[in-house]
PDB file of C-alpha atoms in Angstrom:
ATOM      1  CA  GLY A   1      89.472 106.096  93.052  1.00 58.00           C
ATOM      2  CA  THR A   2      92.297 104.332  91.338  1.00 66.00           C
ATOM      3  CA  ALA A   3      90.889 100.813  92.694  1.00 65.00           C
ATOM      4  CA  PHE A   4      87.672 101.840  90.892  1.00 63.00           C
ATOM      5  CA  ASP A   5      88.925 102.679  88.079  1.00 65.00           C
ATOM      6  CA  ILE A   6      91.136  99.106  87.536  1.00 61.00           C
ATOM      7  CA  ALA A   7      88.002  97.218  88.759  1.00 56.00           C
ATOM      8  CA  GLY A   8      86.141  99.322  85.875  1.00 57.00           C
ATOM      9  CA  LYS A   9      88.494  97.987  83.289  1.00 62.00           C
ATOM     10  CA  GLY A  10      88.022  94.749  84.149  1.00 59.00           C
ATOM     11  CA  ILE A  11      91.647  94.408  84.843  1.00 58.00           C
ATOM     12  CA  ALA A  12      91.429  94.574  88.937  1.00 54.00           C
ATOM     13  CA  SER A  13      91.188  90.718  90.194  1.00 66.00           C
ATOM     14  CA  GLU A  14      87.768  89.296  91.911  1.00 71.00           C
ATOM     15  CA  VAL A  15      89.414  89.614  95.195  1.00 74.00           C
ATOM     16  CA  SER A  16      90.646  93.370  94.177  1.00 75.00           C
ATOM     17  CA  LEU A  17      87.344  94.391  93.351  1.00 77.00           C
ATOM     18  CA  LEU A  18      85.965  93.252  96.586  1.00 83.00           C
ATOM     19  CA  GLU A  19      88.802  94.547  98.937  1.00 86.00           C
ATOM     20  CA  ALA A  20      87.772  98.143  96.877  1.00 85.00           C
ATOM     21  CA  LEU A  21      83.657  97.323  97.926  1.00 89.00           C
ATOM     22  CA  LYS A  22      85.095  96.767 101.580  1.00 91.00           C
ATOM     23  CA  VAL A  23      86.707 100.100 101.218  1.00 90.00           C
ATOM     24  CA  ALA A  24      84.100 102.136  99.756  1.00 89.00           C
ATOM     25  CA  GLU A  25      81.884 100.888 102.893  1.00 92.00           C
ATOM     26  CA  ARG A  26      84.170 101.879 105.455  1.00 91.00           C
ATOM     27  CA  TYR A  27      84.217 105.419 103.508  1.00 89.00           C
ATOM     28  CA  LEU A  28      79.914 105.613 103.349  1.00 88.00           C
ATOM     29  CA  LYS A  29      80.640 104.950 107.075  1.00 89.00           C
ATOM     30  CA  GLU A  30      82.390 107.319 107.464  1.00 87.00           C
ATOM     31  CA  ASP A  31      81.103 110.015 105.769  1.00 82.00           C
ATOM     32  CA  LEU A  32      77.442 108.913 108.206  1.00 82.00           C
ATOM     33  CA  LYS A  33      78.515 110.020 111.468  1.00 76.00           C
TER      34      LYS A  33
END
């Protein structure tokens, strides 16, 4: 995803990275249902 691409390039701030992780966790939980 775009958020991960930006984080991977070191452009995103630490807060943005944490937000991206929260979104990823949400998707993973949805996949487990």
